[in-house]
Amino acid sequence: MTEKRDTDRDAENGGRRMRLRAALRENLKRRKSQSRGRGDQAASAPDPDPEHRDE
């Protein structure tokens, strides 16, 4: 009877690992996309006052 509980728990943990792996992968994709968006936005934003830049 203990053996059945262990196999149920292993199957449950395996499913949990798969869900966590998928969630982490989606989170990474979202963060990369946000980072790219910020990079594009910063590159296309005009310099507010080019004459008073610190060089």
mmCIF file of C-alpha atoms in Angstrom:
data_model
loop_
_atom_site.group_PDB
_atom_site.id
_atom_site.type_symbol
_atom_site.label_atom_id
_atom_site.label_comp_id
_atom_site.label_asym_id
_atom_site.label_seq_id
_atom_site.Cartn_x
_atom_site.Cartn_y
_atom_site.Cartn_z
ATOM 1 C CA MET A 1 0.000 0.000 0.000
ATOM 2 C CA THR A 2 2.880 2.410 0.678
ATOM 3 C CA GLU A 3 4.266 1.666 -2.756
ATOM 4 C CA LYS A 4 1.082 2.919 -4.408
ATOM 5 C CA ARG A 5 1.261 6.176 -2.442
ATOM 6 C CA ASP A 6 4.864 6.710 -3.515
ATOM 7 C CA THR A 7 4.030 6.190 -7.175
ATOM 8 C CA ASP A 8 1.069 8.573 -6.902
ATOM 9 C CA ARG A 9 3.305 11.159 -5.278
ATOM 10 C CA ASP A 10 5.992 10.687 -7.941
ATOM 11 C CA ALA A 11 3.429 11.171 -10.703
ATOM 12 C CA GLU A 12 2.107 14.254 -8.939
ATOM 13 C CA ASN A 13 5.611 15.703 -8.563
ATOM 14 C CA GLY A 14 6.371 14.964 -12.206
ATOM 15 C CA GLY A 15 3.286 16.895 -13.289
ATOM 16 C CA ARG A 16 4.200 19.731 -10.981
ATOM 17 C CA ARG A 17 7.720 19.865 -12.410
ATOM 18 C CA MET A 18 6.333 19.992 -15.942
ATOM 19 C CA ARG A 19 3.981 22.854 -15.017
ATOM 20 C CA LEU A 20 6.754 24.767 -13.278
ATOM 21 C CA ARG A 21 9.111 24.256 -16.216
ATOM 22 C CA ALA A 22 6.462 25.545 -18.639
ATOM 23 C CA ALA A 23 5.662 28.521 -16.406
ATOM 24 C CA LEU A 24 9.346 29.437 -16.101
ATOM 25 C CA ARG A 25 9.797 29.167 -19.862
ATOM 26 C CA GLU A 26 6.811 31.475 -20.484
ATOM 27 C CA ASN A 27 8.084 33.934 -17.885
ATOM 28 C CA LEU A 28 11.490 34.038 -19.556
ATOM 29 C CA LYS A 29 9.905 34.651 -22.977
ATOM 30 C CA ARG A 30 7.773 37.465 -21.540
ATOM 31 C CA ARG A 31 10.740 39.104 -19.815
ATOM 32 C CA LYS A 32 12.868 38.903 -22.975
ATOM 33 C CA SER A 33 10.064 40.453 -24.980
ATOM 34 C CA GLN A 34 9.683 43.265 -22.442
ATOM 35 C CA SER A 35 13.426 43.850 -22.473
ATOM 36 C CA ARG A 36 13.482 44.053 -26.265
ATOM 37 C CA GLY A 37 10.556 46.479 -26.167
ATOM 38 C CA ARG A 38 12.379 48.730 -23.729
ATOM 39 C CA GLY A 39 15.518 48.600 -25.867
ATOM 40 C CA ASP A 40 13.576 49.555 -28.991
ATOM 41 C CA GLN A 41 11.807 52.334 -27.137
ATOM 42 C CA ALA A 42 15.063 53.778 -25.760
ATOM 43 C CA ALA A 43 16.734 53.620 -29.175
ATOM 44 C CA SER A 44 13.870 55.414 -30.893
ATOM 45 C CA ALA A 45 13.338 58.079 -28.199
ATOM 46 C CA PRO A 46 14.830 61.429 -29.206
ATOM 47 C CA ASP A 47 17.396 63.080 -26.954
ATOM 48 C CA PRO A 48 15.449 65.728 -25.008
ATOM 49 C CA ASP A 49 18.231 68.347 -25.029
ATOM 50 C CA PRO A 50 21.275 67.350 -27.111
ATOM 51 C CA GLU A 51 23.141 70.611 -26.430
ATOM 52 C CA HIS A 52 23.304 70.024 -22.677
ATOM 53 C CA ARG A 53 24.550 66.439 -22.682
ATOM 54 C CA ASP A 54 27.421 65.457 -20.411
ATOM 55 C CA GLU A 55 30.240 64.096 -22.507
#
